[in-house]
Amino acid sequence: MKNKLFLTILLLMLSLTMILAGCGSGGSGSSSAPGGVNTGIPTVVKLLPVQFIAQTNSFITLKARVLDGNGNAVQNYPVNFTNMSLTGVLSSATANTNSQGNAEVRISSTTPGFATILAQVTAGTGIVRDRKTVYFSSNDVLAATMSMDVNSVPGNATYNELSDITLFENATDDTAEVLVRVFDAGGVPVGGGWGVSWGTSHAEAIILRAETETNVYGQAKAVIQVTPETIRNTDTHVNVSAFAGNGSFNLTTLFLRPVVVSAGASSLTASPIIVSTGGTSTLTAVVKLNTGAIAPDGTTVNFTTTCGSVTPFGQTTDGVATGTFTAPLTEGICTVSATAGGVLIGSVDITATTTFAIQPGSLTVDGVAGGVATFTVVGGSPNYQIFTDSTVITPAPATVTTTGGTFSLTVPAGTPAGTVAITARDATGANASATLTITGTATALTLLPTATTIDSTPGGSLNVNYLVSGGTAPYTVHFTLLNYIDLLSPTQEGSVVGVAGTNSQAFIVRYSWINGVTASFTMQVTDSLGANVTTTVTLAP
């Protein structure tokens, strides 16, 4: 009897294991299998729009990156794309991944509005998927703005509390109220009568009721219900969108599980922080939770600014969301802020200026490891010609054609410590300057002996030992007079001595002469980065 009972329990455990192994579904950026397994089998899909906002009658490129359980790209695998919205048309419903694991399609629209795109892959582990929401705007300048705030149902007078943006905290908590405030280009509420259109990223997020016009205060509300609760098994959140007749739009996130964004661990940066009037700066928001983990993929980050304009939202991938700030046409300092999960995660000041300058004024690169330093030219009159005082570290491109344009300096690994002076010259002949500092333990190029004198009274030949050190090997040897280099010399004109990765090399030059000759010439040793050092050879009776 005991054996039969044990056998029954064992069979039940095996069946349960097989069922669990066969299950699989992915949420926004989630996977259906733990990392380190399913080699070569699609386990994670990340949908990566090249941009989240585009003008109507244009397109947005969508990249779906497919990875296996080890984080490696899955090649030549079909990805299905579905537009979950009425706005926009996909260029194709399927695409195969390339060598980097990316499958690409485009979405375009002739009308303004939001489009939510679902990318999914069917694999042996189940279905893995991701979705992102993009917006098509009929305005090329994002001047009008919209704010979005969330309250519980029933709620209180305080918006965007953790309990407001989190659903399913109890059995009946499946509803939230979203309030939009619509502003004109001057930041003033628009008043009544402006049309408002609402949408959600998931079919399970139902708009129970919505106000489709603003009231006299420029406000409108919608009540969103998420059902069934089982959506929590596959997704971490839903997004709610709205856009108004004055061209303003925005997006906000409702979480299906408790998610607490950490203001201290999250951050907002801008690059550059000094731009020309009318120029742009890239915003990067890093969103982390109080657990130390990154925010779920697809979490909305909302951007606001005190002047100029800004893309109102971005969505996270691997905890990072980006946006674009556009400076006003007048000089000033604009403060850009980012909010995620009802938490202010950071603010940054960006200066708009007409002063001709290279920004930043100085950068530092480790000469041992090497690296790339990127600068921005602001103000002045384009085009700008870029110069450095180095023959090795030169600008790319050498001509910047627009204010706010960038150029880079590449520092090869093993570059000796020092500084590089940078000059930008605009169309009027005015100059701006900056400095690149190269640090590290790389040493300057040296050659010993620094001079050699040979008694030529009797004719003959002589081997001279040299040591080159520092700089970046290998080294090339050149002579200003070749007729005194013996044909049997181990080192000849153009000889290469030393190998990459070493910092010194001994070599021999054999000199020959006839009796009583008088001559003086130079040997030059050049390293692989173009630095050089010389020594003199004198023949005299």
XYZ file of C-alpha atoms in Angstrom, residues 26-487:
462
model
C 5.940 36.874 -21.813
C 4.885 40.248 -20.627
C 6.320 43.597 -21.542
C 10.016 42.827 -21.750
C 9.621 39.669 -19.662
C 10.857 36.200 -20.508
C 9.352 32.762 -20.183
C 12.508 31.020 -19.005
C 15.299 31.872 -16.568
C 18.643 33.053 -17.890
C 21.329 30.518 -18.620
C 19.000 27.981 -20.232
C 17.340 27.435 -23.607
C 20.472 27.978 -25.671
C 19.431 29.118 -29.142
C 15.739 29.196 -28.180
C 13.898 32.560 -28.101
C 13.475 33.460 -24.446
C 13.330 37.272 -24.395
C 11.887 39.771 -26.878
C 12.613 43.485 -26.525
C 10.755 45.897 -28.803
C 12.934 48.934 -29.466
C 11.402 51.829 -31.426
C 14.138 54.002 -32.920
C 12.017 56.928 -31.694
C 8.748 57.229 -29.794
C 7.437 60.365 -31.489
C 7.320 61.183 -35.206
C 5.432 63.498 -37.501
C 2.461 62.284 -39.463
C 3.241 61.142 -43.025
C 6.552 59.759 -41.787
C 7.509 56.451 -40.203
C 9.060 54.952 -37.086
C 11.425 51.987 -37.358
C 10.652 49.214 -34.891
C 13.366 46.743 -33.881
C 12.465 43.556 -32.036
C 15.552 42.015 -30.433
C 15.283 38.280 -29.762
C 17.625 36.679 -27.198
C 18.025 33.158 -25.879
C 18.290 32.177 -22.217
C 21.998 33.037 -22.211
C 21.398 36.545 -23.562
C 22.735 35.693 -27.023
C 21.091 36.843 -30.251
C 18.757 34.368 -31.947
C 19.302 34.610 -35.703
C 16.936 34.000 -38.634
C 13.854 33.581 -36.453
C 10.403 34.940 -37.396
C 8.867 37.707 -35.271
C 5.186 38.612 -35.541
C 4.202 42.283 -35.276
C 0.657 43.456 -34.481
C -0.653 47.019 -34.358
C -3.079 47.029 -31.425
C -4.429 50.491 -32.321
C -6.440 52.186 -35.051
C -3.620 54.657 -35.722
C -0.801 53.637 -38.049
C -0.029 50.931 -40.597
C 2.770 48.359 -40.296
C 5.028 47.765 -43.289
C 4.907 44.025 -42.595
C 3.293 41.646 -40.125
C 6.396 39.434 -39.867
C 10.162 39.793 -40.146
C 13.100 37.474 -39.502
C 15.903 38.343 -37.099
C 19.306 39.257 -38.539
C 22.771 38.328 -37.267
C 22.330 40.698 -34.295
C 18.997 39.129 -33.392
C 16.996 42.148 -34.618
C 13.842 41.961 -36.726
C 12.774 45.284 -38.245
C 9.502 46.710 -39.558
C 8.161 50.233 -39.920
C 4.959 51.882 -38.815
C 3.596 54.989 -40.530
C 0.526 57.159 -40.100
C -1.234 59.946 -41.967
C -3.230 60.987 -38.900
C -2.156 62.001 -35.382
C -2.569 59.520 -32.562
C -1.043 56.753 -30.474
C -0.170 53.291 -31.760
C 0.706 50.318 -29.559
C 2.716 47.618 -31.311
C 3.034 44.047 -30.045
C 6.060 41.964 -31.054
C 5.913 38.279 -30.223
C 7.695 35.033 -30.952
C 6.322 31.522 -30.627
C 8.974 29.116 -29.390
C 9.258 25.793 -27.641
C 9.075 27.609 -24.311
C 5.773 29.290 -25.192
C 5.102 32.833 -26.396
C 7.499 35.647 -25.531
C 6.490 39.191 -26.351
C 6.926 42.884 -25.750
C 4.938 45.969 -26.655
C 5.646 49.673 -26.920
C 3.507 52.743 -27.624
C 4.493 55.470 -30.099
C 2.861 58.726 -31.163
C 2.421 60.484 -34.502
C 2.116 64.268 -34.229
C 0.835 66.696 -36.832
C 3.061 69.434 -35.351
C 6.799 69.713 -35.939
C 7.168 71.803 -32.757
C 5.916 70.252 -29.510
C 4.769 73.552 -28.001
C 1.401 72.647 -26.446
C 1.634 70.323 -23.449
C -0.504 67.928 -21.443
C -0.124 66.609 -17.910
C -1.576 63.289 -16.722
C -2.390 62.446 -13.100
C -3.867 59.286 -11.596
C -6.281 58.805 -8.702
C -7.883 55.734 -7.162
C -11.602 54.987 -7.550
C -12.948 56.058 -5.133
C -10.159 58.552 -4.635
C -9.079 61.535 -2.602
C -7.696 64.957 -3.390
C -4.124 63.676 -3.741
C -3.030 62.284 -7.106
C -0.189 59.957 -8.109
C 0.146 58.206 -4.764
C 1.544 54.682 -4.877
C -1.935 53.277 -4.238
C -3.314 55.395 -7.097
C -1.000 54.057 -9.793
C -1.084 50.444 -8.509
C -4.064 48.203 -9.272
C -5.155 44.914 -7.662
C -4.089 45.890 -4.159
C -7.290 44.109 -3.109
C -9.978 41.997 -4.779
C -11.976 44.993 -6.067
C -9.074 47.314 -6.933
C -9.237 47.169 -10.730
C -10.114 50.781 -11.609
C -8.283 54.111 -11.788
C -9.184 57.656 -12.797
C -6.853 59.569 -15.115
C -7.004 63.368 -15.200
C -5.456 65.337 -18.060
C -4.751 69.049 -18.047
C -4.248 70.651 -21.453
C -2.017 73.721 -21.848
C -1.258 76.031 -24.747
C 2.248 76.918 -25.952
C 2.549 79.513 -23.191
C 1.739 77.016 -20.449
C -1.777 78.412 -19.862
C -4.765 76.014 -19.513
C -6.711 76.009 -22.777
C -10.224 76.304 -21.335
C -13.268 74.377 -22.495
C -14.229 72.719 -25.763
C -10.960 71.111 -26.847
C -11.387 67.529 -28.016
C -9.558 64.774 -26.103
C -9.001 61.226 -27.422
C -8.169 58.344 -25.068
C -6.488 54.983 -25.520
C -4.817 52.088 -23.696
C -1.983 49.713 -24.527
C -3.908 46.512 -23.715
C -7.332 45.176 -24.682
C -7.747 44.220 -21.021
C -7.589 47.927 -20.075
C -11.112 49.147 -20.795
C -12.162 52.795 -20.885
C -15.368 52.643 -18.810
C -16.196 56.289 -19.346
C -14.304 59.298 -20.654
C -14.760 63.005 -21.132
C -13.999 63.796 -24.759
C -13.785 67.583 -24.337
C -11.950 69.779 -21.855
C -13.910 71.725 -19.263
C -13.440 75.431 -18.593
C -10.237 74.611 -16.698
C -8.721 72.702 -19.619
C -9.290 69.363 -17.867
C -10.795 66.017 -18.863
C -11.115 62.672 -17.063
C -11.354 59.009 -17.958
C -11.985 55.938 -15.815
C -9.938 52.875 -16.755
C -10.778 49.338 -15.650
C -8.306 46.481 -16.049
C -9.859 43.018 -16.217
C -9.411 40.108 -15.777
C -6.887 40.050 -12.948
C -5.096 37.170 -14.672
C -3.373 39.754 -16.889
C -0.928 40.006 -13.982
C 0.372 36.562 -14.942
C 1.854 37.916 -18.170
C 2.186 41.693 -17.785
C 3.505 44.122 -15.198
C 1.643 47.256 -16.295
C -0.647 48.950 -18.795
C -0.248 52.397 -20.342
C -2.992 54.989 -20.789
C -2.690 57.602 -23.549
C -4.462 60.839 -24.409
C -4.104 63.545 -27.041
C -5.958 66.824 -27.500
C -7.052 68.932 -30.418
C -4.374 71.560 -29.759
C -1.589 69.051 -30.525
C -0.699 68.121 -26.947
C -0.370 64.468 -25.922
C 1.002 62.258 -23.168
C 1.219 58.750 -21.727
C 1.105 57.343 -18.195
C 1.566 53.917 -16.576
C -0.708 51.895 -14.284
C 1.146 49.089 -12.512
C -0.484 45.690 -12.020
C 1.854 44.747 -9.185
C 3.409 46.980 -6.501
C 6.320 48.871 -8.066
C 8.123 51.521 -6.024
C 10.478 53.769 -7.984
C 13.514 54.930 -6.001
C 14.230 58.640 -6.412
C 17.699 58.181 -4.926
C 18.763 55.338 -7.202
C 17.203 56.813 -10.352
C 18.669 59.702 -12.324
C 18.234 62.144 -15.200
C 21.076 63.476 -17.346
C 21.265 65.678 -20.434
C 23.931 65.808 -23.125
C 25.022 68.441 -23.855
C 23.961 70.736 -21.022
C 24.853 73.854 -23.042
C 23.199 74.170 -26.458
C 22.639 76.826 -29.060
C 19.294 78.593 -29.026
C 16.937 76.323 -30.928
C 19.358 73.419 -30.475
C 18.671 70.025 -28.941
C 19.934 67.925 -26.057
C 19.425 64.207 -25.442
C 17.786 63.272 -22.143
C 18.590 59.956 -20.461
C 16.494 58.733 -17.542
C 17.629 55.704 -15.536
C 14.748 54.243 -13.524
C 15.446 51.905 -10.602
C 13.174 50.469 -7.938
C 13.547 50.486 -4.164
C 14.576 46.824 -4.449
C 17.604 47.812 -6.524
C 16.132 46.256 -9.667
C 15.466 48.237 -12.833
C 11.938 49.335 -13.707
C 9.907 46.930 -15.856
C 10.433 47.378 -19.584
C 7.831 49.755 -21.030
C 7.502 51.896 -17.883
C 6.594 55.432 -18.909
C 8.897 58.311 -17.999
C 7.329 61.775 -18.313
C 9.511 64.791 -19.140
C 8.656 68.448 -18.453
C 10.592 71.687 -18.944
C 10.371 75.259 -17.693
C 11.219 76.672 -21.127
C 11.825 75.414 -24.628
C 10.070 72.133 -25.395
C 10.559 68.471 -24.615
C 9.217 65.128 -25.789
C 6.562 64.446 -23.132
C 7.336 60.771 -22.598
C 9.711 57.896 -23.165
C 9.436 54.206 -22.283
C 12.110 52.177 -20.554
C 14.167 49.364 -22.000
C 16.555 47.773 -19.513
C 15.679 50.569 -17.096
C 16.575 53.436 -19.454
C 14.269 55.878 -21.253
C 15.337 58.730 -23.512
C 13.824 62.005 -24.651
C 14.773 65.150 -26.544
C 14.903 68.728 -25.269
C 14.663 71.587 -27.779
C 16.004 74.933 -26.568
C 14.047 78.171 -26.940
C 15.062 80.757 -29.519
C 16.165 83.134 -26.769
C 19.011 82.669 -24.305
C 18.252 81.280 -20.883
C 18.443 78.339 -18.507
C 15.727 75.684 -18.762
C 15.090 73.094 -16.053
C 14.025 69.694 -17.356
C 12.470 67.186 -14.946
C 11.589 63.507 -15.256
C 8.908 61.563 -13.381
C 8.274 57.810 -13.287
C 5.812 55.877 -11.173
C 4.631 59.110 -9.571
C 8.177 59.864 -8.366
C 10.394 62.777 -9.433
C 13.576 60.954 -10.436
C 15.681 63.969 -11.367
C 16.061 67.458 -12.796
C 18.784 68.995 -14.921
C 19.509 72.568 -16.048
C 20.229 73.131 -19.745
C 21.613 76.469 -20.931
C 20.573 77.919 -24.289
C 23.154 80.369 -25.618
C 24.265 82.251 -28.709
C 27.884 82.456 -27.460
C 30.354 80.652 -29.728
C 31.916 77.807 -27.764
C 32.987 74.182 -27.744
C 31.124 72.198 -25.104
C 32.267 70.863 -22.786
C 35.370 73.013 -22.479
C 37.460 70.044 -21.395
C 37.276 66.256 -21.371
C 39.608 63.562 -20.074
C 40.427 60.176 -21.640
C 42.560 57.391 -20.172
C 45.547 57.070 -22.479
C 46.288 53.508 -21.405
C 42.869 52.099 -22.301
C 42.099 54.644 -25.021
C 38.656 56.055 -25.759
C 36.560 58.573 -27.658
C 35.775 62.143 -26.561
C 32.806 63.898 -28.173
C 32.377 67.683 -28.230
C 29.526 69.960 -29.353
C 29.897 73.299 -31.151
C 27.345 75.929 -30.112
C 26.740 79.539 -31.134
C 28.728 81.360 -33.770
C 28.065 81.005 -37.493
C 28.346 77.627 -39.237
C 30.169 76.025 -40.926
C 32.864 75.287 -38.333
C 36.382 74.033 -39.113
C 37.878 71.900 -36.332
C 41.634 71.690 -35.648
C 43.903 70.064 -33.067
C 47.602 70.500 -32.329
C 48.135 66.730 -32.676
C 49.047 64.888 -35.869
C 47.680 61.664 -34.396
C 44.504 62.688 -32.572
C 42.459 64.540 -35.171
C 38.763 65.516 -35.299
C 36.081 63.514 -37.066
C 34.442 65.176 -38.830
C 36.843 68.031 -39.469
C 33.919 70.244 -40.541
C 30.754 70.662 -38.454
C 27.933 72.044 -40.564
C 25.303 72.993 -37.968
C 25.223 74.747 -34.630
C 24.754 72.057 -32.026
C 26.691 69.629 -34.211
C 29.294 67.292 -32.749
C 32.784 66.015 -33.500
C 34.885 63.325 -31.839
C 38.526 62.708 -31.012
C 39.702 59.098 -30.803
C 42.551 58.342 -28.398
C 44.245 55.009 -29.249
C 45.153 52.660 -26.427
C 48.678 53.255 -25.173
C 48.736 56.984 -25.938
C 51.211 58.872 -23.708
C 49.814 61.285 -21.151
C 49.456 64.875 -22.316
C 46.984 67.446 -23.605
C 45.463 68.145 -27.001
C 44.426 71.715 -27.823
C 41.232 71.949 -29.881
C 40.136 74.944 -31.959
C 36.848 75.553 -33.758
C 36.737 78.355 -36.354
C 33.345 79.584 -37.547
C 32.366 81.167 -40.861
C 33.281 84.666 -39.641
C 36.785 83.602 -38.585
C 36.028 83.641 -34.852
C 37.673 80.926 -32.764
C 36.547 78.818 -29.821
C 38.764 76.431 -27.907
C 38.668 73.346 -25.711
C 41.141 70.886 -24.225
C 41.413 67.107 -24.241
C 43.492 65.751 -21.364
C 45.046 62.312 -21.762
C 45.904 60.557 -18.521
C 47.488 57.228 -17.679
C 50.820 55.544 -17.149
C 51.930 55.545 -20.778
C 55.427 57.096 -20.987
C 56.984 59.449 -23.489
C 59.040 58.047 -26.361
C 62.816 58.029 -25.698
C 65.903 56.821 -27.595
C 69.360 56.109 -26.157
C 72.070 57.063 -26.792
C 70.940 60.546 -27.769
C 74.140 61.079 -29.830
C 77.036 58.993 -31.136
C 80.482 60.190 -32.312
C 82.680 57.809 -34.313
C 86.409 58.301 -34.994
C 86.719 57.949 -38.771
C 90.529 58.304 -38.954
C 90.832 54.694 -40.014
C 88.118 53.386 -42.333
C 85.987 50.562 -41.021
C 82.649 49.621 -39.479
C 81.082 49.652 -36.002
C 77.985 48.180 -34.333
C 76.102 50.682 -32.150
C 73.511 49.445 -29.622
C 70.311 51.488 -29.227
C 67.328 51.287 -26.872
C 63.939 52.790 -27.726
C 61.314 52.897 -24.981
C 57.936 54.441 -24.189
C 55.391 55.489 -26.744
C 53.444 52.751 -28.475
C 55.286 49.861 -30.139
C 56.115 48.786 -32.788
C 58.669 51.389 -33.908
C 59.950 52.308 -37.380
C 63.553 53.437 -38.041
C 64.562 56.046 -40.646
C 67.936 57.662 -41.574
C 68.711 60.988 -43.241
C 71.875 59.515 -44.893
C 71.760 55.920 -46.069
C 75.290 55.509 -47.500
C 76.791 55.047 -44.017
C 74.434 52.148 -43.117
C 76.334 48.894 -43.670
C 74.610 46.364 -45.941
